[in-house]
mmCIF file of C-alpha atoms in Angstrom:
data_model
loop_
_atom_site.group_PDB
_atom_site.id
_atom_site.type_symbol
_atom_site.label_atom_id
_atom_site.label_comp_id
_atom_site.label_asym_id
_atom_site.label_seq_id
_atom_site.Cartn_x
_atom_site.Cartn_y
_atom_site.Cartn_z
ATOM 1 C CA MET A 546 40.766 115.190 -14.491
ATOM 2 C CA SER A 547 38.023 113.689 -16.652
ATOM 3 C CA GLU A 548 39.344 110.296 -15.604
ATOM 4 C CA VAL A 549 38.542 111.121 -11.979
ATOM 5 C CA PHE A 550 34.984 112.075 -12.905
ATOM 6 C CA GLU A 551 34.617 108.900 -14.906
ATOM 7 C CA ASP A 552 35.765 106.900 -11.900
ATOM 8 C CA LEU A 553 33.319 108.829 -9.741
ATOM 9 C CA ALA A 554 30.470 108.091 -12.125
ATOM 10 C CA GLY A 555 31.490 104.444 -12.115
ATOM 11 C CA LEU A 556 30.815 104.004 -8.408
ATOM 12 C CA ASN A 557 28.048 101.577 -7.566
ATOM 13 C CA LYS A 558 25.081 103.782 -6.671
ATOM 14 C CA LEU A 559 23.372 101.010 -4.755
ATOM 15 C CA ILE A 560 26.200 100.945 -2.216
ATOM 16 C CA HIS A 561 27.176 104.583 -2.446
ATOM 17 C CA GLU A 562 23.917 105.923 -1.010
ATOM 18 C CA PRO A 563 24.991 107.155 2.481
ATOM 19 C CA ALA A 564 22.569 105.053 4.521
ATOM 20 C CA ARG A 565 23.322 101.865 2.583
ATOM 21 C CA LEU A 566 27.054 102.593 2.732
ATOM 22 C CA ALA A 567 26.749 102.923 6.515
ATOM 23 C CA ILE A 568 24.795 99.651 6.712
ATOM 24 C CA MET A 569 27.279 97.756 4.558
ATOM 25 C CA THR A 570 30.261 99.266 6.373
ATOM 26 C CA ALA A 571 28.859 98.317 9.775
ATOM 27 C CA LEU A 572 28.003 94.772 8.694
ATOM 28 C CA SER A 573 31.483 94.355 7.217
ATOM 29 C CA ALA A 574 32.916 94.991 10.692
ATOM 30 C CA CYS A 575 31.008 92.165 12.369
ATOM 31 C CA ALA A 576 29.584 88.691 11.795
ATOM 32 C CA SER A 577 26.015 89.967 12.177
ATOM 33 C CA ALA A 578 23.952 92.696 13.817
ATOM 34 C CA ASP A 579 20.312 93.047 14.650
ATOM 35 C CA PHE A 580 17.808 95.494 13.157
ATOM 36 C CA LEU A 581 17.806 97.677 16.254
ATOM 37 C CA TYR A 582 21.583 98.225 16.114
ATOM 38 C CA LEU A 583 21.443 99.302 12.465
ATOM 39 C CA GLN A 584 18.533 101.583 13.248
ATOM 40 C CA ARG A 585 20.476 103.230 16.077
ATOM 41 C CA LEU A 586 23.522 103.532 13.863
ATOM 42 C CA THR A 587 21.742 105.118 10.913
ATOM 43 C CA GLY A 588 18.985 107.007 12.731
ATOM 44 C CA LEU A 589 16.553 105.849 10.074
ATOM 45 C CA SER A 590 12.918 105.025 10.683
ATOM 46 C CA LYS A 591 11.865 101.352 10.672
ATOM 47 C CA GLY A 592 10.265 101.637 7.248
ATOM 48 C CA ASN A 593 13.191 103.495 5.699
ATOM 49 C CA LEU A 594 15.742 101.038 7.059
ATOM 50 C CA SER A 595 13.632 98.074 5.934
ATOM 51 C CA SER A 596 13.483 99.543 2.453
ATOM 52 C CA HIS A 597 17.260 99.910 2.247
ATOM 53 C CA LEU A 598 17.796 96.387 3.594
ATOM 54 C CA THR A 599 15.381 94.957 1.043
ATOM 55 C CA LYS A 600 17.354 96.584 -1.773
ATOM 56 C CA LEU A 601 20.583 95.167 -0.414
ATOM 57 C CA GLU A 602 19.008 91.747 0.000
ATOM 58 C CA ASN A 603 17.697 91.821 -3.578
ATOM 59 C CA ALA A 604 21.237 92.623 -4.739
ATOM 60 C CA GLY A 605 22.411 89.481 -2.926
ATOM 61 C CA TRP A 606 24.623 91.390 -0.516
ATOM 62 C CA VAL A 607 22.728 91.125 2.758
ATOM 63 C CA HIS A 608 21.197 88.078 4.404
ATOM 64 C CA ILE A 609 18.106 88.750 6.525
ATOM 65 C CA GLU A 610 17.176 86.203 9.144
ATOM 66 C CA LYS A 611 14.025 86.532 11.217
ATOM 67 C CA GLN A 612 13.800 84.625 14.454
ATOM 68 C CA PHE A 613 12.088 84.676 17.816
ATOM 69 C CA VAL A 614 13.841 85.263 21.113
ATOM 70 C CA GLY A 615 11.229 84.009 23.513
ATOM 71 C CA LYS A 616 8.100 85.610 22.141
ATOM 72 C CA LYS A 617 9.899 88.644 20.763
ATOM 73 C CA PRO A 618 10.683 88.784 17.028
ATOM 74 C CA GLN A 619 14.244 89.610 16.130
ATOM 75 C CA THR A 620 15.794 90.373 12.766
ATOM 76 C CA ILE A 621 19.467 89.545 12.276
ATOM 77 C CA LEU A 622 21.388 91.002 9.362
ATOM 78 C CA SER A 623 24.681 89.809 7.933
ATOM 79 C CA LEU A 624 26.676 90.311 4.768
ATOM 80 C CA THR A 625 26.829 87.547 2.219
ATOM 81 C CA GLN A 626 30.181 86.647 0.714
ATOM 82 C CA ASN A 627 29.283 88.742 -2.354
ATOM 83 C CA GLY A 628 28.320 91.587 -0.050
ATOM 84 C CA ARG A 629 31.718 91.531 1.671
ATOM 85 C CA ILE A 630 33.450 91.553 -1.705
ATOM 86 C CA ALA A 631 31.227 94.394 -2.908
ATOM 87 C CA ILE A 632 31.865 96.687 0.067
ATOM 88 C CA GLU A 633 35.612 95.964 0.030
ATOM 89 C CA HIS A 634 35.699 96.761 -3.677
ATOM 90 C CA HIS A 635 33.704 99.950 -3.122
ATOM 91 C CA TRP A 636 36.061 101.265 -0.449
ATOM 92 C CA GLN A 637 39.017 100.385 -2.630
ATOM 93 C CA GLN A 638 37.436 102.372 -5.476
ATOM 94 C CA LEU A 639 36.962 105.355 -3.144
ATOM 95 C CA GLN A 640 40.575 105.101 -1.978
ATOM 96 C CA ASN A 641 41.788 104.987 -5.595
ATOM 97 C CA LEU A 642 39.642 108.030 -6.399
ATOM 98 C CA ARG A 643 41.144 109.920 -3.519
ATOM 99 C CA ASP A 644 44.686 108.981 -4.524
ATOM 100 C CA ASN A 645 44.052 109.966 -8.159
ATOM 101 C CA ALA A 646 42.530 113.287 -7.149
ATOM 102 C CA GLN A 647 45.508 114.089 -4.924
ATOM 103 C CA ASN A 648 47.944 113.172 -7.709
ATOM 104 C CA TRP A 649 46.042 115.400 -10.111
ATOM 105 C CA GLN A 650 46.447 118.348 -7.751
ATOM 106 C CA ALA A 651 50.196 117.666 -7.475
ATOM 107 C CA THR A 652 50.766 117.548 -11.239
ATOM 108 C CA ASP A 653 48.601 120.624 -11.824
ATOM 109 C CA ASP A 654 51.009 122.592 -9.612
ATOM 110 C CA MET B 867 23.533 109.498 11.142
ATOM 111 C CA THR B 868 27.276 109.858 11.395
ATOM 112 C CA HIS B 869 29.104 109.889 8.066
ATOM 113 C CA ASP B 870 32.343 109.052 9.782
ATOM 114 C CA TYR B 871 32.615 105.587 8.305
ATOM 115 C CA SER B 872 35.811 104.704 10.148
ATOM 116 C CA ARG B 873 33.970 105.489 13.398
ATOM 117 C CA ILE B 874 31.086 103.258 12.267
ATOM 118 C CA THR B 875 33.577 100.450 11.660
ATOM 119 C CA TYR B 876 35.320 101.040 14.987
ATOM 120 C CA VAL B 877 32.149 101.175 17.112
ATOM 121 C CA THR B 878 30.725 98.077 15.450
ATOM 122 C CA LYS B 879 33.969 96.132 15.757
ATOM 123 C CA TYR B 880 34.404 96.997 19.444
ATOM 124 C CA TYR B 881 30.720 97.232 20.387
ATOM 125 C CA ASP B 882 31.074 94.735 23.243
ATOM 126 C CA THR B 883 34.036 96.495 24.876
ATOM 127 C CA LEU B 884 32.449 99.926 24.443
ATOM 128 C CA GLN B 885 29.594 98.896 26.750
ATOM 129 C CA GLY B 886 31.519 100.687 29.462
ATOM 130 C CA LEU B 887 28.729 101.028 32.017
ATOM 131 C CA ARG B 888 29.093 97.284 32.646
ATOM 132 C CA LEU B 889 32.433 97.913 34.351
ATOM 133 C CA VAL B 890 31.251 100.776 36.551
ATOM 134 C CA PRO B 891 29.905 98.476 39.325
ATOM 135 C CA LEU B 892 33.309 96.774 39.503
ATOM 136 C CA GLY B 893 34.987 100.189 39.742
ATOM 137 C CA ILE B 894 32.608 101.151 42.540
ATOM 138 C CA TRP B 895 33.377 97.846 44.256
ATOM 139 C CA PHE B 896 37.095 98.715 44.307
ATOM 140 C CA LEU B 897 36.361 102.222 45.629
ATOM 141 C CA LEU B 898 34.174 100.743 48.369
ATOM 142 C CA GLY B 899 37.072 98.392 49.157
ATOM 143 C CA ALA B 900 39.368 101.384 49.566
ATOM 144 C CA ALA B 901 36.779 103.106 51.783
ATOM 145 C CA GLY B 902 36.481 99.912 53.821
ATOM 146 C CA ARG B 903 40.219 99.793 54.336
ATOM 147 C CA LEU B 904 40.049 103.364 55.642
ATOM 148 C CA GLY B 905 37.473 102.195 58.141
ATOM 149 C CA TRP B 906 34.645 104.163 56.552
ATOM 150 C CA LEU B 907 32.554 101.164 55.506
ATOM 151 C CA PRO B 908 32.337 98.059 57.690
ATOM 152 C CA GLY B 909 32.656 94.817 55.786
ATOM 153 C CA PHE B 910 34.293 96.229 52.706
ATOM 154 C CA GLY B 911 38.030 95.614 52.482
ATOM 155 C CA SER B 912 37.856 93.268 55.434
ATOM 156 C CA GLY B 913 39.247 90.377 53.424
ATOM 157 C CA ARG B 914 36.338 88.151 54.504
ATOM 158 C CA LEU B 915 35.806 85.646 51.718
ATOM 159 C CA ASP B 916 32.058 85.308 52.208
ATOM 160 C CA PHE B 917 31.510 89.081 52.066
ATOM 161 C CA THR B 918 33.864 89.480 49.112
ATOM 162 C CA GLY B 919 32.201 86.588 47.280
ATOM 163 C CA LEU B 920 28.715 87.923 47.857
ATOM 164 C CA THR B 921 29.545 91.456 46.744
ATOM 165 C CA LEU B 922 31.393 90.208 43.665
ATOM 166 C CA LEU B 923 28.354 88.118 42.825
ATOM 167 C CA GLY B 924 26.337 91.304 42.966
ATOM 168 C CA VAL B 925 28.841 92.973 40.634
ATOM 169 C CA ALA B 926 28.576 90.060 38.204
ATOM 170 C CA LEU B 927 24.776 90.278 38.268
ATOM 171 C CA LEU B 928 24.917 93.985 37.506
ATOM 172 C CA TYR B 929 27.385 93.276 34.676
ATOM 173 C CA TYR B 930 24.817 90.923 33.149
ATOM 174 C CA LEU B 931 21.829 93.217 33.709
ATOM 175 C CA ILE B 932 23.576 96.251 32.227
ATOM 176 C CA GLY B 933 24.485 94.080 29.248
ATOM 177 C CA GLN B 934 20.773 93.350 28.809
ATOM 178 C CA TYR B 935 20.131 97.107 28.910
ATOM 179 C CA TYR B 936 22.597 97.603 26.037
ATOM 180 C CA ASN B 937 20.946 94.793 24.054
ATOM 181 C CA ARG B 938 17.480 96.286 24.473
ATOM 182 C CA HIS B 939 18.485 99.927 24.004
ATOM 183 C CA TYR B 940 21.199 99.799 21.349
ATOM 184 C CA GLY B 941 20.901 96.379 19.777
ATOM 185 C CA ILE B 942 23.048 93.295 19.391
ATOM 186 C CA VAL B 943 26.244 92.767 17.422
ATOM 187 C CA HIS B 944 27.849 89.371 16.956
ATOM 188 C CA GLN B 945 31.539 89.220 16.209
ATOM 189 C CA HIS B 946 33.530 86.522 14.519
ATOM 190 C CA LYS B 947 35.014 84.293 17.197
ATOM 191 C CA HIS B 948 38.775 84.171 17.374
ATOM 192 C CA ARG B 949 40.386 81.363 19.326
ATOM 193 C CA TYR B 950 43.188 83.611 20.511
ATOM 194 C CA GLU B 951 40.755 85.903 22.358
ATOM 195 C CA LYS B 952 39.903 83.262 24.946
ATOM 196 C CA THR B 953 43.581 82.384 25.333
ATOM 197 C CA ALA B 954 44.500 86.070 25.687
ATOM 198 C CA GLY B 955 41.817 86.517 28.359
ATOM 199 C CA ILE B 956 43.036 83.554 30.373
ATOM 200 C CA LEU B 957 46.640 84.703 29.993
ATOM 201 C CA MET B 958 45.699 88.155 31.276
ATOM 202 C CA VAL B 959 43.978 86.793 34.390
ATOM 203 C CA VAL B 960 46.858 84.412 35.144
ATOM 204 C CA THR B 961 49.433 87.185 34.680
ATOM 205 C CA LEU B 962 47.530 89.563 36.946
ATOM 206 C CA MET B 963 47.173 86.902 39.657
ATOM 207 C CA ALA B 964 50.879 86.093 39.431
ATOM 208 C CA ALA B 965 51.695 89.799 39.715
ATOM 209 C CA ILE B 966 49.527 90.123 42.843
ATOM 210 C CA LEU B 967 51.298 87.148 44.430
ATOM 211 C CA ILE B 968 54.696 88.652 43.626
ATOM 212 C CA ASP B 969 53.698 91.965 45.228
ATOM 213 C CA VAL B 970 52.226 90.372 48.350
ATOM 214 C CA TYR B 971 54.826 87.698 49.056
ATOM 215 C CA TRP B 972 58.012 88.992 47.461
ATOM 216 C CA GLN B 973 57.595 92.717 48.279
ATOM 217 C CA PRO B 974 59.660 93.973 45.310
ATOM 218 C CA ALA B 975 60.874 97.558 44.973
ATOM 219 C CA ILE B 976 58.234 98.264 42.333
ATOM 220 C CA SER B 977 54.653 97.024 42.107
ATOM 221 C CA PHE B 978 54.386 94.254 39.548
ATOM 222 C CA PHE B 979 50.599 94.405 39.674
ATOM 223 C CA SER B 980 50.568 98.102 38.793
ATOM 224 C CA LEU B 981 53.181 97.473 36.112
ATOM 225 C CA THR B 982 51.071 94.673 34.673
ATOM 226 C CA ALA B 983 47.914 96.767 34.785
ATOM 227 C CA GLY B 984 49.731 99.590 32.989
ATOM 228 C CA GLY B 985 51.002 97.099 30.441
ATOM 229 C CA PHE B 986 47.538 95.768 29.753
ATOM 230 C CA TYR B 987 46.062 99.242 29.319
ATOM 231 C CA THR B 988 48.918 100.093 26.935
ATOM 232 C CA TYR B 989 48.386 96.869 25.002
ATOM 233 C CA THR B 990 44.645 97.492 24.845
ATOM 234 C CA TYR B 991 45.253 101.001 23.521
ATOM 235 C CA PHE B 992 47.513 99.881 20.670
ATOM 236 C CA MET B 993 45.472 96.793 19.798
ATOM 237 C CA ALA B 994 41.921 98.071 20.172
ATOM 238 C CA ALA B 995 41.507 101.526 21.646
ATOM 239 C CA ARG B 996 43.245 103.892 19.253
ATOM 240 C CA PRO B 997 42.513 106.366 17.870
ATOM 241 C CA TYR B 998 39.166 106.960 19.544
ATOM 242 C CA ARG B 999 40.042 106.125 23.147
ATOM 243 C CA PRO B 1000 43.284 107.941 24.001
ATOM 244 C CA TYR B 1001 42.350 107.947 27.691
ATOM 245 C CA TYR B 1002 43.556 104.333 27.866
ATOM 246 C CA LEU B 1003 47.108 105.628 27.470
ATOM 247 C CA VAL B 1004 46.527 108.135 30.273
ATOM 248 C CA ILE B 1005 45.344 105.374 32.599
ATOM 249 C CA ALA B 1006 48.323 103.221 31.576
ATOM 250 C CA ALA B 1007 50.697 106.071 32.430
ATOM 251 C CA LEU B 1008 49.013 106.451 35.831
ATOM 252 C CA PHE B 1009 49.577 102.790 36.626
ATOM 253 C CA PHE B 1010 53.211 102.974 35.516
ATOM 254 C CA VAL B 1011 53.752 105.918 37.865
ATOM 255 C CA ILE B 1012 52.072 104.054 40.721
ATOM 256 C CA SER B 1013 54.235 101.001 40.081
ATOM 257 C CA VAL B 1014 57.415 102.970 40.867
ATOM 258 C CA LEU B 1015 55.960 104.895 43.809
ATOM 259 C CA PRO B 1016 57.514 102.576 46.418
ATOM 260 C CA LEU B 1017 60.919 103.161 44.794
ATOM 261 C CA LEU B 1018 60.416 106.928 44.553
ATOM 262 C CA LEU B 1019 59.114 107.270 48.090
ATOM 263 C CA ALA B 1020 61.733 104.856 49.387
ATOM 264 C CA LEU B 1021 58.958 102.963 51.105
ATOM 265 C CA PRO B 1022 58.372 99.236 51.276
ATOM 266 C CA LEU B 1023 55.686 98.133 48.815
ATOM 267 C CA ASN B 1024 53.271 97.193 51.554
ATOM 268 C CA HIS B 1025 53.377 100.707 52.921
ATOM 269 C CA ALA B 1026 53.032 102.520 49.607
ATOM 270 C CA LEU B 1027 50.452 100.347 47.880
ATOM 271 C CA VAL B 1028 49.599 96.955 49.155
ATOM 272 C CA GLY B 1029 49.667 97.697 52.833
ATOM 273 C CA SER B 1030 47.254 99.955 54.608
ATOM 274 C CA GLY B 1031 45.035 97.570 52.667
ATOM 275 C CA GLY B 1032 46.221 98.841 49.278
ATOM 276 C CA ILE B 1033 44.098 101.977 49.553
ATOM 277 C CA LEU B 1034 45.894 103.918 46.855
ATOM 278 C CA PHE B 1035 45.856 101.066 44.395
ATOM 279 C CA TYR B 1036 42.187 100.215 44.997
ATOM 280 C CA THR B 1037 41.276 103.886 44.575
ATOM 281 C CA VAL B 1038 43.165 104.277 41.292
ATOM 282 C CA LEU B 1039 41.923 100.976 39.894
ATOM 283 C CA GLY B 1040 38.323 101.674 40.859
ATOM 284 C CA SER B 1041 38.453 105.232 39.514
ATOM 285 C CA SER B 1042 40.045 104.172 36.224
ATOM 286 C CA LEU B 1043 37.399 101.494 35.671
ATOM 287 C CA ILE B 1044 34.641 104.046 36.285
ATOM 288 C CA VAL B 1045 36.224 106.770 34.132
ATOM 289 C CA THR B 1046 37.049 104.520 31.168
ATOM 290 C CA GLY B 1047 33.654 102.844 31.498
ATOM 291 C CA ILE B 1048 31.777 106.124 31.327
ATOM 292 C CA LEU B 1049 33.915 107.506 28.505
ATOM 293 C CA ASP B 1050 33.526 104.298 26.488
ATOM 294 C CA HIS B 1051 29.764 104.440 26.999
ATOM 295 C CA LEU B 1052 29.628 108.102 25.927
ATOM 296 C CA MET B 1053 31.459 107.256 22.737
ATOM 297 C CA LEU B 1054 28.951 104.492 22.035
ATOM 298 C CA ALA B 1055 25.954 106.660 22.898
ATOM 299 C CA HIS B 1056 27.268 109.523 20.767
ATOM 300 C CA THR B 1057 27.522 107.241 17.738
ATOM 301 C CA LEU B 1058 24.286 105.269 18.160
ATOM 302 C CA GLN B 1059 21.282 107.556 18.076
ATOM 303 C CA VAL B 1060 18.102 106.834 19.963
ATOM 304 C CA THR B 1061 15.200 108.056 17.877
ATOM 305 C CA GLU B 1062 11.742 108.734 19.257
ATOM 306 C CA GLU B 1063 10.224 105.947 17.197
ATOM 307 C CA GLU B 1064 10.212 102.651 19.037
ATOM 308 C CA PRO B 1065 11.552 99.795 16.902
ATOM 309 C CA ASP B 1066 9.645 96.549 16.793
ATOM 310 C CA HIS B 1067 12.374 94.423 15.172
ATOM 311 C CA VAL B 1068 10.268 93.772 12.077
#
């Protein structure tokens, strides 16, 4: 069982935070999304979402592009190649954790 | 925020098709066509090309405007472009048009158009709608039942469906577009939360 807890402790905390996990998961399902969509999805305030996106950008996982549509500013977010690899790896780790935990229950019986 | 990450993936992946309110005007158009064929609304269901063209133009305009509403209210998602999607769309339109021609000119024992519509709803369910939109299977089943109605009622196709102006078919098609449109929109709205704070896209 200690192996399961070690695996749990080994999860990347930058991705594993619920809001950032939601952001990364959403961006992995599309080519790009704008700031408003991610804000609707997460329910976060502008400042809070910006803070999370900055952390992900600093990690090299999210690309932030600011542009103008007419006179209106628009922020487009997308995953970098490293970001796609990171989120795929993270979900795989979670799946492995789940499988290991279920196997532990079976053997304990 | 929903912690259902598979739902997050699903809604993001199918964001464009979940904008169901865009199809409601088209559903209403079909219902008005059925009403016109019953003589309740002059102009609708008359088969006049100019009237049909004008009203469909109105439907297309509403489709665009409602899309703008979704962009402003819920945001924008860009998907990776797949070449097969355009081909599949063209194939669907061609198949539906061929099915209509078969029904109108060949008068088969079952409705090929209804069969095709049921097939497309079934295909959409297995390719894109499950597990969150089971109502697509219900609509598919409805169209399959309608397709065999002429056979079951021992009536020629143009009496059961196409004739009398195709009232039954127009009503079912219009209603299904409205119902699936609203349900798709509710799923989207339930997942994407509108907070009181107004975003400024910074």
